[in-house]
Backbone as CSV, one residue per row, in Angstrom:
resi,resn,N_x,N_y,N_z,CA_x,CA_y,CA_z,C_x,C_y,C_z
1,MET,16.346,-1.370,-15.808,16.971,-2.437,-15.076,15.811,-3.467,-14.879
2,LYS,15.984,-4.907,-15.433,15.232,-5.622,-15.409,15.171,-6.236,-13.758
3,LEU,14.371,-6.474,-13.184,14.224,-7.896,-12.155,15.237,-8.335,-11.955
4,ALA,15.292,-9.561,-12.978,16.346,-10.664,-12.740,17.851,-9.743,-12.803
5,ASP,18.173,-8.625,-13.228,19.455,-8.035,-13.144,19.559,-7.379,-11.690
6,ALA,18.525,-6.776,-11.104,18.277,-6.290,-9.651,18.778,-7.104,-8.934
7,LEU,18.259,-8.858,-9.022,18.254,-10.013,-8.042,19.721,-10.096,-7.984
8,ILE,20.013,-10.275,-9.373,21.585,-10.551,-9.413,22.611,-9.792,-8.823
9,ILE,22.258,-8.208,-8.868,23.376,-7.631,-8.122,23.146,-7.361,-6.678
10,SER,21.822,-7.624,-6.156,21.608,-7.484,-4.677,22.452,-9.130,-4.570
11,LEU,21.945,-10.253,-5.098,22.622,-11.429,-4.354,23.932,-11.739,-4.401
12,SER,25.010,-10.693,-5.421,26.279,-10.475,-5.714,26.543,-9.614,-4.186
13,LEU,25.997,-8.473,-3.905,26.198,-7.628,-2.707,25.791,-8.258,-1.259
14,ALA,24.967,-9.609,-1.035,24.859,-9.639,0.006,26.019,-10.953,0.124
15,LEU,26.552,-11.921,-1.189,27.363,-12.489,-0.899,29.092,-11.986,-0.596
16,ILE,29.295,-10.521,-0.843,30.049,-9.911,-0.272,30.304,-9.638,1.149
17,ILE,29.264,-9.166,1.859,29.161,-9.037,2.769,29.089,-10.034,3.832
18,ILE,28.719,-11.490,3.012,28.650,-12.749,3.956,30.186,-12.987,4.017
19,GLY,30.840,-13.109,2.676,32.462,-12.992,2.415,33.187,-12.140,3.404
20,VAL,32.890,-11.102,3.680,33.556,-10.146,4.220,33.921,-10.597,5.842
21,HIS,32.518,-11.024,6.325,31.841,-11.411,7.418,32.986,-12.688,7.866
22,GLN,32.908,-13.858,6.878,33.120,-14.851,7.101,34.827,-14.557,7.593
23,SER,35.646,-13.715,6.016,36.301,-13.718,6.350,37.163,-13.263,7.749
24,LEU,36.682,-12.389,8.223,37.144,-11.898,9.461,36.779,-12.663,10.640
25,THR,35.993,-13.654,10.868,35.711,-14.467,11.637,36.365,-15.880,11.727
26,VAL,36.385,-16.182,10.475,37.149,-17.750,10.387,38.185,-17.562,9.719
27,GLY,38.319,-17.078,8.291,39.347,-16.542,7.890,39.265,-16.642,6.151
28,ILE,40.501,-16.224,6.048,40.014,-15.809,4.394,39.957,-17.545,3.636
29,GLU,40.418,-18.467,3.705,40.301,-19.714,2.924,39.012,-20.289,3.183
30,SER,38.376,-19.880,4.184,37.142,-20.157,4.396,35.875,-19.544,3.269
31,SER,36.411,-18.610,3.048,35.259,-17.598,2.514,35.877,-17.199,1.181
32,TYR,37.052,-17.725,0.574,37.198,-17.910,-1.002,36.194,-18.059,-1.560
33,ALA,35.549,-19.318,-1.785,34.397,-19.900,-2.473,33.143,-18.720,-2.670
34,ILE,32.930,-18.088,-1.387,31.851,-16.898,-1.498,32.060,-15.645,-2.068
35,PHE,33.640,-15.389,-2.042,34.098,-14.575,-2.933,34.059,-14.575,-4.366
36,MET,34.298,-15.672,-4.437,34.509,-16.232,-6.199,32.913,-16.152,-6.683
37,PHE,32.036,-17.092,-5.991,30.769,-16.849,-6.314,29.821,-15.373,-6.639
38,ALA,30.352,-14.358,-5.913,30.141,-13.161,-5.642,30.744,-12.476,-6.790
39,VAL,31.902,-12.838,-7.281,32.521,-12.203,-8.393,31.914,-12.817,-9.978
40,ALA,31.470,-13.771,-9.629,30.813,-14.751,-10.862,29.781,-13.954,-11.280
41,LEU,28.887,-13.910,-10.275,27.603,-12.911,-10.153,27.280,-11.559,-10.789
42,LEU,28.904,-11.344,-10.729,29.123,-9.686,-11.016,29.554,-9.546,-12.709
43,PHE,30.270,-10.929,-12.913,30.668,-10.798,-14.401,29.527,-11.323,-15.397
44,TRP,28.213,-12.079,-14.404,27.196,-12.128,-14.936,26.071,-11.080,-15.545
45,PHE,25.928,-10.103,-14.569,25.575,-8.905,-14.558,26.053,-8.301,-15.627
46,GLN,26.990,-8.214,-15.772,27.758,-7.170,-16.765,27.569,-7.785,-18.202
47,TYR,27.919,-9.226,-18.048,27.423,-9.421,-19.712,26.221,-9.397,-19.984
48,ARG,25.069,-9.538,-19.066,23.577,-9.169,-19.516,23.436,-7.708,-19.757
49,LYS,24.386,-6.750,-19.167,24.227,-5.265,-19.787,24.467,-5.145,-20.764
50,VAL,25.830,-5.734,-21.362,26.543,-5.741,-22.340,25.404,-6.315,-23.865
51,THR,25.447,-7.552,-23.373,24.371,-8.070,-24.581,23.211,-7.230,-24.720
52,ALA,22.767,-6.794,-23.495,20.970,-5.763,-23.279,21.391,-4.520,-24.704
53,ASN,22.960,-4.139,-24.523,23.108,-3.203,-25.239,23.051,-3.630,-26.538
54,GLN,23.601,-4.458,-27.266,23.826,-4.684,-28.202,22.918,-5.051,-29.037
55,ASN,21.482,-5.792,-28.272,20.528,-6.143,-29.075,19.422,-5.469,-28.209
56,PRO,18.854,-4.536,-28.605,17.937,-3.418,-28.364,16.677,-3.857,-28.694
57,PRO,15.629,-3.757,-27.532,14.657,-4.386,-28.387,13.707,-3.318,-28.903
58,GLU,13.292,-4.116,-29.871,12.405,-2.729,-30.746,11.341,-2.051,-30.342
59,GLU,11.440,-1.052,-30.477,10.372,-0.133,-29.940,9.483,-0.312,-30.869
60,LYS,8.027,0.038,-30.153,7.022,0.406,-30.345,6.468,1.298,-31.476
61,LYS,6.358,0.994,-32.651,5.464,1.934,-33.619,4.564,2.514,-33.216
62,LYS,4.212,3.911,-33.381,3.179,4.808,-33.074,2.487,4.663,-34.544
63,SER,1.351,4.411,-34.623,0.436,3.962,-35.827,-0.407,5.346,-35.569
64,LYS,-0.318,6.499,-34.735,-1.510,7.342,-34.735,-1.081,8.435,-36.012
65,PRO,-2.112,8.578,-36.890,-1.592,9.655,-37.884,-1.650,11.331,-37.461
66,ALA,-0.802,12.021,-38.278,-0.731,13.292,-37.647,-1.988,13.913,-37.562
67,LYS,-2.257,14.430,-36.887,-2.921,15.499,-36.664,-3.167,16.902,-37.557
68,LYS,-4.271,16.940,-38.399,-4.092,17.826,-39.065,-5.123,19.526,-38.446
69,ARG,-4.588,20.573,-38.931,-5.272,21.648,-38.187,-5.936,22.444,-39.383
């Protein structure tokens, strides 16, 4: 997991916690935008995860010759 992925998932989790707090104190109507932003971040995380699996980075080829005994 890259740093950007960790930041996206952490921010999404923090927004979910903030949204729950807002919905308990003020109401669900005022926290709807916070929940939608958190869901959008989760979708973005999933999109990055799927595209990373489809386009894997090229592995570094080791150019060391085989040892003869």
